[in-house]
Every structure is written in structure tokens, then in C-alpha cells.
Amino acid sequence: MITKIDIPNFGLYKNYIWDQSIGREEIFGKLNIIYGRNYSGKTTLSRIFKCIEDQSLHKNYDTGSFNITLSGEAKLSSRDFNTDFIFRVYNSDFVRENLSWLHNEDGSIKPFTIIGAKNVELERKLEEIKQKLGSEDERQGLLFSIYEKEGELNEVASNHLKKHGDLETKLRSRANDRIKVTPYLFVPTKSKKTYSISDIKSEIESIKDNLSEFLLVEAESESLKSILGDKPLINIELLKEFRPNFSQHYESVEKILSKSIKPSVAIRDLIEDNLLQEWVRQGIEKHKGIRETCAFCGASLSPAIWEKLDEHFSKESEDLRAEIVRTIGLLESAKTKLGEFVHLKKEEFYSSLHEEYDRVNQQWNSAMEGYRYSLDQLILGLNSRKDDIFKTIQLDNIEDHSESIFNVIKEFNKLIESNNDKSTSLELDQETARTSLRKYDIAQYLIDIEYENLIAEIKQEEEKVKRIDTFITPLKTEIEILLAEKDSLESQAKNESRGAELVNEHLSHFFGHNTLRLVAFDEEEGVRFKIQREGIDANNLSEGECSLISFCYFIAKIQDELEDEIKQNKLIIYIDDPMSSLDSNHIFFMFSLIEAVIARPEKYAQLFISTHNLDFLKYLRSLTRPRGKKNDIKHLLIERKSNDCTILRLAPTYLKNYVTEFNYLFEQIYTCSGATEDSISHDYQYNFGNNMRKFLEAYLFYKYPSHNITNDQRIRKYFNNDTVTVTLINRITNEYSHLKDNFDRSLVPLDIAEIRKISELVLNRIKSDDPDQFEALLESVSLERP
């Protein structure tokens, strides 16, 4: 269907771009209701659609241009009319081209049902077709032949269906009652929650050509079942790979042992006996500052003794001793941490990896003991120096097991990765085992039910069906061709007055015009129609009667297309203002005809209806909306922005909901009351005088419904004879509405400030005089209160 339209140049439309006026995201609906005043450009828009219908540009717009976007981004334009859609347009051009009573003195109408009369040749062809077709009752002809063959086909097809159904039942039962409920054959997963007949069919396809390949002996079956009994273990975290810092420990200890220190004043006996020296050092800790006599001999501990001992045990020696103790602590801690580093247990590994675990664990213990022994050698040297603090020690070469520790850690990580991979592969291995067991079960079942023989029987019945169908297909084609030809000939044999009868039916049913009828009469060139009123040729039809018959004639012309299931899905209908000179009763019946014949049956691809008549617009709101197309209805407004510029835009909400010109005029004036040079558009400026005149005439007439006063008197009375206000309003409503002798005023629009001032005068008066009505008017057009 049509989604958008751009009109660079066509009549009143100049440089019109849909996306700018309507919106990029908006498109035409399946049902489109368009409102516009007379001479706003409705018929011009319909003529664009008529160009597509006629496959040529309109004679009045031979230089016009337009671009139409269809669903699926297909395009139509003034240069390319090619489309699969069928356009049918009702507008004033249609009336002139088809209904000649508007311009022919004799009142004759162009015939629109081109269906030939009966003749001998047509009857002969029909009889030949009937003889060839024959019938079932007469037991002859093509219809009887196909009847017999279809009976045979039904019997063979029934046998084929039964054998196929029996096999389907067997397979479905095996899938549901055996495989799906047996854990070692199938276990539901997130990706595969159940096992169905389609699954067993798929697996049959993969094994049917060599069933023996999938059979298992008992030992193989039990082995696969034992794999299914394994439980997955939790993944083990990898060990941190590192090399111990033995070389740093060695360098640190070597530096301590080789460090040379001497007492300030050496006591020979202590220097020569390190045990005695250590005994004295410990005694100092237990006596100095604690006792005044020796706890061993009771002798007095004079200050001189403490001074002598302090000179022997200098601060440098005590700092070295403290460093030795600290380093021994670090080495002991390193031994402890290394012993706690590997916390792996054999039970955490799959049994198939237990042997490998024992090997690597033995390597670890060996490397760890070697490393700890080397640390003990360092500790031994430190203790020796601590016991004889003033004596340097030469550290021997000690084996560094750091690389062995690092390599064993890597071996452990390889083992852990193999174990974790085993968790993943275990699931895959179990699924592989389950699949093998399931295919074994299916293969054995196929052997038991003699699957190959059943398939052969089904194929045999299928071949019978194909052979019979091969005979029937061309027979059906021939019969369809003959029936289509028969329908075509019978259609040609129909009386051409059918078109007139359709028009008369619509006139009578929808409009109650039993006296006004379309009558067919023969002429040499064929059947033509005349309009008669009570049996007498009617050459003086009113405009209203012309409108009624014109529209009925249009509906009759497209009647066959509305009934054709293929064409109706391609039918784009545009009905332009069918309300000319109709009274309110006929307006309703015109709506009823559209509703009953087009809208309610929804026999169209897309429907456009444009009107200037607000009563008709009100009825159009009740048209049946397209089924299954939520909000697929568009209300649009055609506005003439200036003398040579018209636009199509979305209709305001109030126009869709209220459909009164009074609301529309109020909205126009209210908009002008807050307008600025930047915000107001030219159509407001040019139309302001006319809009103000019509609004005040309507509003003040209902305010003062007396025929004894003029409109000017009503204005003076309403505005309390305020001379300035009344003069300003009269100038606008007279000079800029009627022009007359002031034609030059049409060349220059009203000043924005003047428009705003007069709008405010009128609105403020209404607001103060009747605030309730003012509030209701604002609400009716969904405007914010000032």
C-alpha cells in the first residue's frame, strides 16, 4: 500500500515533503480520512491518484511531478506509473468522463459493463465444453473419469496412510514408553528436554543402512553402562607456579656468617670459651637491672662488673645476634610454608589418574625434603655463629632444590588440568556411551519389527498413489481450463443491463430513490443507459441527484473488483468529496453505502476519503476500522498555506474528536493570540480576517439570537460599545475578510502585533464574560490554559 507521498510540483502543491510535514516515522494508514475546506487542494491530491489509474499525467498538470512510496520501499512517480496495485478514483473528473448527463444534451451515459450478448457461436462453444466435461451422474466425460480415478486414489491413499500410521505409532511408542523413560538411554538437559518421535526418526536415518554396526555384545553394553555410573568431580584450582628464593637465603646467611665483629675490651676467658661466653650473656639477661647479687654464688654485682661486661658484649654483637635470630625465623617459616603449599588429596582425582598422582607426589616430597634439608644447613650455620658471635664461619656449598620444586609444581598443574579436562570429557564420554546404547536399542528394535519390510510396503503404496496422481493431475488441469472457459463464456452471455441494475439497487436500498432509475437501451453500437424519473427521460437532474447517481455508478463500476479475492487485495480506492449539494439525510446514506459495500467487508488494500463537509466527516469517524490493524487509520488535514501553496498534515486531535468548524476557528484565533514573528505561519496571517469574522458571527449569534439586530450591532453590544475595540474588529472582519474595494490588502498579510492584539481582545472578553465556556473551548482543542 501507499506509505508516503512527496509532491515537488503539482497544482497547488509546491515542494511538499512528507517527512517534514507529517514526520519520518508516520505513514498512511490502510484507512485514511482527509479533511479540507473547499479549494484547499483535495481534488488536486485525488488527481495524483488518478494519474496512476490512467497511467498518464492529468491534462491540466502535464508538467507536474510527484513521488509515491509504497510498502517495501517500492516507488511510483510522475514518470513511472507501473505497479501491481489497482487504483480507482472517484472525483469530479470521474463524473465528467463517465456520466455524460452533466455535459451531453441527450442525457445519455457511457456504458460501463462490457459484456457481449448471447449468440449461436457462444452457445455452440458452451455445448462442446459441456459434452467434453460430462458428469458423474451420466457416467461419461472428463468429470466421470476423474471421479473414478479419485475414488481409486482415495482407496490407495487410505492404505498408504494406514501403513504409515502404524509405523508412526510403533516409533512414537518406542520413543515415549522406552527411550524417554530409561536413564541410560536418555537424560533431559537444558538444550534437549525430551525425546520424541522426530528424534527417533532422525537416529533411524543415521543407522538404518547398516544396523549390525550398531549392535553390542553384553560386555560392551555393560562397559558403557559403567561409564554412566561415574560421578563428576569438582574442578581443582591450579597451583601457583613459583621458584623458592634459596639463592637469596644463601647469600643472606653467608653475609651474616662472614661478618667480623670484636668486643671493645675483650675478656680473654670468654673469647677462648664460647660456651662460657654464652653462659655469661644469658646471665646478664637474668641479673642486670634485676639483682644486686649473683644468683649462683651470692657475690655482690658491682657497677664495675657491669661496665666490664658491657665493654665485652658490644651493641654490634647484639645486633648481629638479633639478625641471626630473625633470619633463622624466616628460614623456619619458609620450611613450614613449603610443607603446606601442596594440599592435594588423591581422592580429588579420578581413579584413572591416581597412579600419576602418586608419582608426582613422590617427586614433590623428594624435592621438598631436599629443599628443607638445604634450609636446615643454613640454620645450622646461623646457630653456630650465634653460639660464638665473635667468630666468623665459612659457609659450605649447599645444593639448591628451587628448580626441582618449580618443575614438580608444573607437573602437579598438568595433572590438575588433565583431571579437570576429565570432568568435561566425562560428560562427553557419558553422552557418547548413552548415544551408543540408544542406537543399539533402536537397531535391535528395528530388527524385531522388520522395519525394512514395513518401509518397503509403505513405499509400494506411495508409488501407487503417485501413479494415479500422475494420471489425475493433467486431467484436473484440463477440467480447470474448460471450467474457466465455460465461466468466461457464461459471463459474456450475461445481460449488459446488470450494471444499471446495480446502480438502481444502490439508489433504492441506500437512498430511497425508487422513482429515479438507470435504464439500459440498445443501439447499433451496443447497449447504453439513460436516466429516467418515473419512466420519463430525466434531463434536468439537480446537482444532488447527479452526486447520488455518480457515486452509485462508481460503486457499480468497481463491484466486480470488490468481489474478486485477488483484485480486492490490490485495490487502492480514493473517494474525493462525494457530498456535493446533498442534504443531511443523503449524506448519511452516502456514508452507509461506503460502510456497507467497502469498509465493513474490508474489500480493499487501502482506502482514502476526503471531504469538506463536517457532517460527513463526523459520520466517517464511525467507519469500520481495518481488522487486525490496530490504529491503522489516519486522520489528515489539507491546508492552503497561501495562494499557491497547499500542504497535507496530520489532523489536530480536536478535529478528529469533535469535528466542528467552531472548535477549529477558536483554535486558530487562540494560536494567533500568542504568535510571534518566528512562530506564526503565513496561513494564519492570510486567513485571520476570515476566521475571526466566521467565529464572531457564530459565537455572537448564539449569544444574541435575535434577527432584529445586525452582526455589527452584536459586536458593539458584546464589547460594550468600546469604540476602539469595535473599530479594530470591524476593520479585520470586513476589510481583510471581504476585500471588495480594498483589493490591495490581499497582497500584504496582517501585521503580527495587530493579529495578536485583536485575538487577545476577543479571547479576554470571552474569558471574563463566560469563563466556563472559555475553559470548555480550551479543553475541546486540548490547549493549555494561559
Coordinates of N, CA and C in Angstrom, one line a residue, residues 86 153 178 216 285 453 492 505 540 648 664 667 696 742 778:
I86 N -4.2 -1.7 -8.0 CA -5.2 -1.2 -8.9 C -5.8 0.0 -8.2
L153 N -7.9 -43.4 -6.1 CA -6.8 -42.7 -5.3 C -7.1 -42.7 -3.9
R178 N 9.8 -46.2 26.0 CA 11.0 -46.9 26.3 C 12.2 -45.9 26.4
L216 N 25.6 -54.4 20.0 CA 26.6 -54.6 21.0 C 26.5 -55.9 21.7
E285 N 71.2 -11.2 81.1 CA 69.7 -11.0 80.8 C 69.0 -11.3 82.1
N453 N 11.0 -54.3 5.9 CA 9.8 -54.8 5.2 C 8.7 -53.8 5.3
Q492 N -19.9 -13.8 -20.5 CA -20.1 -13.0 -21.7 C -21.6 -13.0 -22.1
E505 N -30.1 -0.6 -7.6 CA -30.2 -1.3 -6.3 C -29.7 -0.4 -5.2
N540 N -33.1 17.1 -16.5 CA -32.9 18.2 -15.6 C -32.6 17.8 -14.2
L648 N -0.3 18.9 3.2 CA -1.1 17.8 3.9 C -0.4 17.5 5.2
Y664 N -12.5 24.6 15.5 CA -11.3 24.9 14.6 C -11.0 26.4 14.6
E667 N -9.4 27.5 17.8 CA -8.0 27.2 17.9 C -7.1 28.1 17.1
L696 N -16.8 35.1 15.2 CA -17.7 36.0 15.9 C -19.1 35.9 15.4
N742 N -11.0 47.1 -1.3 CA -9.6 47.1 -0.7 C -8.8 45.9 -1.2
L778 N -11.1 25.7 25.4 CA -9.7 25.3 25.6 C -9.6 23.8 25.7

